[in-house]
mmCIF file of C-alpha atoms in Angstrom:
data_model
loop_
_atom_site.group_PDB
_atom_site.id
_atom_site.type_symbol
_atom_site.label_atom_id
_atom_site.label_comp_id
_atom_site.label_asym_id
_atom_site.label_seq_id
_atom_site.Cartn_x
_atom_site.Cartn_y
_atom_site.Cartn_z
ATOM 1 C CA MET D 837 -21.152 -17.978 -3.090
ATOM 2 C CA LEU D 838 -24.805 -18.917 -2.716
ATOM 3 C CA GLU D 839 -27.527 -16.707 -4.115
ATOM 4 C CA SER D 840 -29.030 -14.480 -1.459
ATOM 5 C CA GLY D 841 -32.290 -15.730 -0.078
ATOM 6 C CA ALA D 842 -34.195 -16.125 3.151
ATOM 7 C CA ASN D 843 -32.363 -19.327 4.108
ATOM 8 C CA THR D 844 -28.859 -18.366 2.943
ATOM 9 C CA ILE D 845 -26.031 -18.291 5.443
ATOM 10 C CA SER D 846 -23.453 -15.566 4.961
ATOM 11 C CA PHE D 847 -20.101 -17.207 5.585
ATOM 12 C CA ALA D 848 -18.295 -13.930 4.918
ATOM 13 C CA GLY D 849 -20.500 -12.162 7.444
ATOM 14 C CA HIS D 850 -19.674 -14.852 9.970
ATOM 15 C CA VAL D 851 -15.938 -14.527 9.300
ATOM 16 C CA ALA D 852 -16.164 -10.752 9.665
ATOM 17 C CA SER D 853 -17.467 -11.105 13.218
ATOM 18 C CA SER D 854 -15.350 -14.070 14.301
ATOM 19 C CA SER D 855 -11.954 -14.687 15.812
ATOM 20 C CA GLN D 856 -10.673 -14.849 12.219
ATOM 21 C CA PHE D 857 -11.589 -11.190 11.830
ATOM 22 C CA LYS D 858 -9.874 -10.337 15.094
ATOM 23 C CA ALA D 859 -6.716 -11.994 13.764
ATOM 24 C CA LEU D 860 -7.031 -10.130 10.449
ATOM 25 C CA TYR D 861 -7.572 -6.862 12.319
ATOM 26 C CA ALA D 862 -4.519 -7.475 14.519
ATOM 27 C CA GLU D 863 -2.426 -8.388 11.466
ATOM 28 C CA GLY D 864 -3.520 -5.262 9.605
ATOM 29 C CA MET D 865 -2.854 -2.896 12.467
ATOM 30 C CA ALA D 866 0.496 -4.540 13.210
ATOM 31 C CA LEU D 867 1.493 -4.109 9.560
ATOM 32 C CA VAL D 868 0.541 -0.416 9.718
ATOM 33 C CA GLU D 869 2.740 0.053 12.789
ATOM 34 C CA GLU D 870 5.619 -1.981 11.355
ATOM 35 C CA THR D 871 5.505 -0.011 8.103
ATOM 36 C CA ALA D 872 5.431 3.359 9.872
ATOM 37 C CA SER D 873 8.374 2.341 12.017
ATOM 38 C CA TYR D 874 10.333 1.099 9.004
ATOM 39 C CA LEU D 875 9.648 4.177 6.866
ATOM 40 C CA ASP D 876 10.627 6.520 9.704
ATOM 41 C CA GLY D 877 13.757 4.557 10.604
ATOM 42 C CA ALA D 878 15.628 1.955 8.608
ATOM 43 C CA GLY D 879 13.754 2.739 5.396
ATOM 44 C CA ARG D 880 14.619 6.429 5.549
ATOM 45 C CA LEU D 881 18.307 5.573 5.937
ATOM 46 C CA ALA D 882 18.258 2.914 3.212
ATOM 47 C CA SER D 883 16.490 5.208 0.735
ATOM 48 C CA LYS D 884 19.286 7.790 0.930
ATOM 49 C CA SER D 885 21.769 5.408 -0.672
ATOM 50 C CA LEU D 886 19.559 4.336 -3.603
ATOM 51 C CA PRO D 887 20.367 5.227 -7.227
ATOM 52 C CA ARG D 888 18.216 8.058 -8.657
ATOM 53 C CA MET D 889 15.710 5.836 -10.518
ATOM 54 C CA SER D 890 15.273 3.590 -7.494
ATOM 55 C CA SER D 891 14.968 6.619 -5.235
ATOM 56 C CA VAL D 892 12.058 7.965 -7.312
ATOM 57 C CA LEU D 893 10.479 4.501 -7.333
ATOM 58 C CA TYR D 894 10.952 4.227 -3.555
ATOM 59 C CA ALA D 895 9.221 7.571 -3.005
ATOM 60 C CA ALA D 896 6.281 6.638 -5.235
ATOM 61 C CA GLU D 897 5.915 3.158 -3.779
ATOM 62 C CA SER D 898 6.176 4.532 -0.225
ATOM 63 C CA MET D 899 3.195 6.781 -0.917
ATOM 64 C CA ARG D 900 1.254 3.904 -2.452
ATOM 65 C CA LEU D 901 2.176 1.638 0.466
ATOM 66 C CA THR D 902 1.009 4.096 3.116
ATOM 67 C CA THR D 903 -2.162 4.923 1.188
ATOM 68 C CA ARG D 904 -2.935 1.230 0.683
ATOM 69 C CA LEU D 905 -2.469 0.509 4.380
ATOM 70 C CA MET D 906 -4.562 3.494 5.478
ATOM 71 C CA GLN D 907 -7.414 2.335 3.243
ATOM 72 C CA VAL D 908 -7.201 -1.206 4.656
ATOM 73 C CA ALA D 909 -7.004 0.123 8.224
ATOM 74 C CA SER D 910 -10.063 2.300 7.602
ATOM 75 C CA TRP D 911 -12.031 -0.725 6.383
ATOM 76 C CA LEU D 912 -10.905 -2.808 9.355
ATOM 77 C CA LEU D 913 -11.904 -0.051 11.796
ATOM 78 C CA LEU D 914 -15.327 0.274 10.172
ATOM 79 C CA GLN D 915 -15.872 -3.462 10.326
ATOM 80 C CA ARG D 916 -14.793 -3.526 13.971
ATOM 81 C CA ALA D 917 -17.255 -0.696 14.693
ATOM 82 C CA ILE D 918 -20.141 -2.676 13.212
ATOM 83 C CA ASN D 919 -19.028 -5.835 15.045
ATOM 84 C CA ASN D 920 -18.949 -3.933 18.355
ATOM 85 C CA GLY D 921 -22.346 -2.323 17.757
ATOM 86 C CA GLU D 922 -20.831 1.161 17.549
ATOM 87 C CA MET D 923 -22.209 1.739 14.042
ATOM 88 C CA THR D 924 -25.102 0.348 12.040
ATOM 89 C CA ARG D 925 -24.598 -1.454 8.754
ATOM 90 C CA GLU D 926 -26.121 1.563 6.973
ATOM 91 C CA GLN D 927 -23.639 3.932 8.626
ATOM 92 C CA VAL D 928 -20.732 1.668 7.689
ATOM 93 C CA VAL D 929 -21.938 1.353 4.096
ATOM 94 C CA SER D 930 -22.139 5.152 3.886
ATOM 95 C CA GLU D 931 -18.651 5.650 5.355
ATOM 96 C CA LYS D 932 -17.209 2.761 3.351
ATOM 97 C CA LYS D 933 -17.816 4.718 0.137
ATOM 98 C CA LYS D 934 -14.696 6.730 1.052
ATOM 99 C CA VAL D 935 -12.535 3.609 1.285
ATOM 100 C CA ARG D 936 -10.753 2.323 -1.830
ATOM 101 C CA LEU D 937 -9.579 -1.260 -1.776
ATOM 102 C CA ASP D 938 -9.244 -1.869 -5.492
ATOM 103 C CA SER D 939 -6.206 0.101 -6.557
ATOM 104 C CA PHE D 940 -2.544 0.773 -5.894
ATOM 105 C CA ASN D 941 -1.118 -2.212 -7.733
ATOM 106 C CA VAL D 942 2.602 -2.845 -7.848
ATOM 107 C CA ASP D 943 4.835 -3.284 -10.887
ATOM 108 C CA ARG D 944 7.591 -5.565 -9.655
ATOM 109 C CA ASN D 945 9.216 -5.337 -13.096
ATOM 110 C CA ALA D 946 9.665 -1.572 -12.925
ATOM 111 C CA PRO D 947 13.232 -0.366 -13.429
ATOM 112 C CA GLY D 948 14.870 -0.066 -10.039
ATOM 113 C CA TRP D 949 12.489 -2.447 -8.224
ATOM 114 C CA SER D 950 15.242 -4.975 -7.510
ATOM 115 C CA ASP D 951 17.412 -2.160 -6.076
ATOM 116 C CA LEU D 952 14.815 -1.339 -3.420
ATOM 117 C CA PRO D 953 15.598 -2.627 0.079
ATOM 118 C CA GLU D 954 14.362 -6.181 0.608
ATOM 119 C CA ALA D 955 12.548 -5.186 3.819
ATOM 120 C CA PHE D 956 10.648 -2.509 1.890
ATOM 121 C CA ARG D 957 9.688 -4.904 -0.917
ATOM 122 C CA ASP D 958 8.488 -7.365 1.724
ATOM 123 C CA LEU D 959 6.256 -4.709 3.316
ATOM 124 C CA VAL D 960 4.819 -3.845 -0.102
ATOM 125 C CA ASP D 961 4.117 -7.512 -0.892
ATOM 126 C CA ARG D 962 2.502 -8.140 2.495
ATOM 127 C CA SER D 963 0.356 -5.019 2.178
ATOM 128 C CA VAL D 964 -0.895 -6.083 -1.261
ATOM 129 C CA ARG D 965 -1.785 -9.558 0.031
ATOM 130 C CA LEU D 966 -3.642 -8.000 2.980
ATOM 131 C CA GLN D 967 -5.435 -5.559 0.690
ATOM 132 C CA ASN D 968 -6.535 -8.429 -1.552
ATOM 133 C CA ARG D 969 -7.862 -10.445 1.396
ATOM 134 C CA VAL D 970 -9.799 -7.470 2.771
ATOM 135 C CA SER D 971 -11.112 -6.618 -0.694
ATOM 136 C CA ILE D 972 -12.461 -10.143 -1.175
ATOM 137 C CA LEU D 973 -14.090 -10.076 2.258
ATOM 138 C CA ASP D 974 -15.601 -6.662 1.490
ATOM 139 C CA ARG D 975 -17.117 -7.894 -1.773
ATOM 140 C CA GLU D 976 -18.534 -10.991 -0.105
ATOM 141 C CA ILE D 977 -20.085 -9.009 2.781
ATOM 142 C CA TYR D 978 -21.302 -5.870 1.049
ATOM 143 C CA ARG D 979 -21.709 -6.860 -2.609
ATOM 144 C CA PRO D 980 -22.441 -10.598 -2.670
ATOM 145 C CA SER D 981 -24.090 -10.436 -6.083
ATOM 146 C CA GLU D 982 -20.801 -9.427 -7.710
ATOM 147 C CA VAL D 983 -18.565 -12.168 -8.969
ATOM 148 C CA PRO D 984 -15.047 -11.656 -7.595
ATOM 149 C CA ALA D 985 -12.765 -10.512 -10.378
ATOM 150 C CA ILE D 986 -9.220 -11.778 -10.468
ATOM 151 C CA GLU D 987 -6.915 -8.793 -10.515
ATOM 152 C CA ALA D 988 -3.268 -8.980 -11.435
ATOM 153 C CA ASN D 989 -0.774 -7.467 -9.022
ATOM 154 C CA ASN D 990 1.130 -5.903 -11.900
ATOM 155 C CA GLN D 991 0.133 -3.035 -14.124
ATOM 156 C CA ASN D 992 1.094 -2.720 -17.740
ATOM 157 C CA SER D 993 4.740 -1.583 -17.669
ATOM 158 C CA VAL D 994 4.045 1.581 -19.673
ATOM 159 C CA GLN D 995 1.118 2.510 -17.419
ATOM 160 C CA ALA D 996 3.245 1.854 -14.345
ATOM 161 C CA GLN D 997 6.028 4.119 -15.623
ATOM 162 C CA LEU D 998 3.604 6.901 -16.522
ATOM 163 C CA SER D 999 2.050 6.616 -13.091
ATOM 164 C CA LEU D 1000 5.467 6.804 -11.435
ATOM 165 C CA LEU D 1001 6.401 9.876 -13.476
ATOM 166 C CA LYS D 1002 3.112 11.576 -12.583
ATOM 167 C CA THR D 1003 3.668 10.791 -8.932
ATOM 168 C CA ALA D 1004 7.294 11.901 -8.942
ATOM 169 C CA PHE D 1005 6.728 15.140 -10.833
ATOM 170 C CA GLY D 1006 3.205 16.016 -9.668
ATOM 171 C CA GLY D 1007 1.590 15.637 -13.103
ATOM 172 C CA GLN D 1008 -2.103 15.185 -13.675
#
């Protein structure tokens, strides 16, 4: 990324208002709809036949999945609002403070992960890839001075298990 200056072109800003953004927006909203449909239908049925450990993992990952997608959808809607002139950049920056794009990683090595339905695991993987793409675009548009950090998609196994237990049993 070029240093910001009077003659610098913002490629990320251009992407955010281009047909590429429209495709990203459509992809994000379609994934939200597909996930909701799956979780209310086939996913609900499939989760009833899972072993206990996988059932707890499914419940925790379902919450993370829906939260991740709602955060991404919120960002996409804000960006669309600025692109359409419905909000100013300042308004979007203020509202964007409520959006979290940097969390909800997945531990694919967690006990029971391989027992989860393949369609569910696919939705999780696609949502993480979408979240990463939106997060990179967000950094490039709104925080260009920051160097993009490479984040692993997996947490430390112990941290992941503690997080799952907290989620499953409502711990702090």
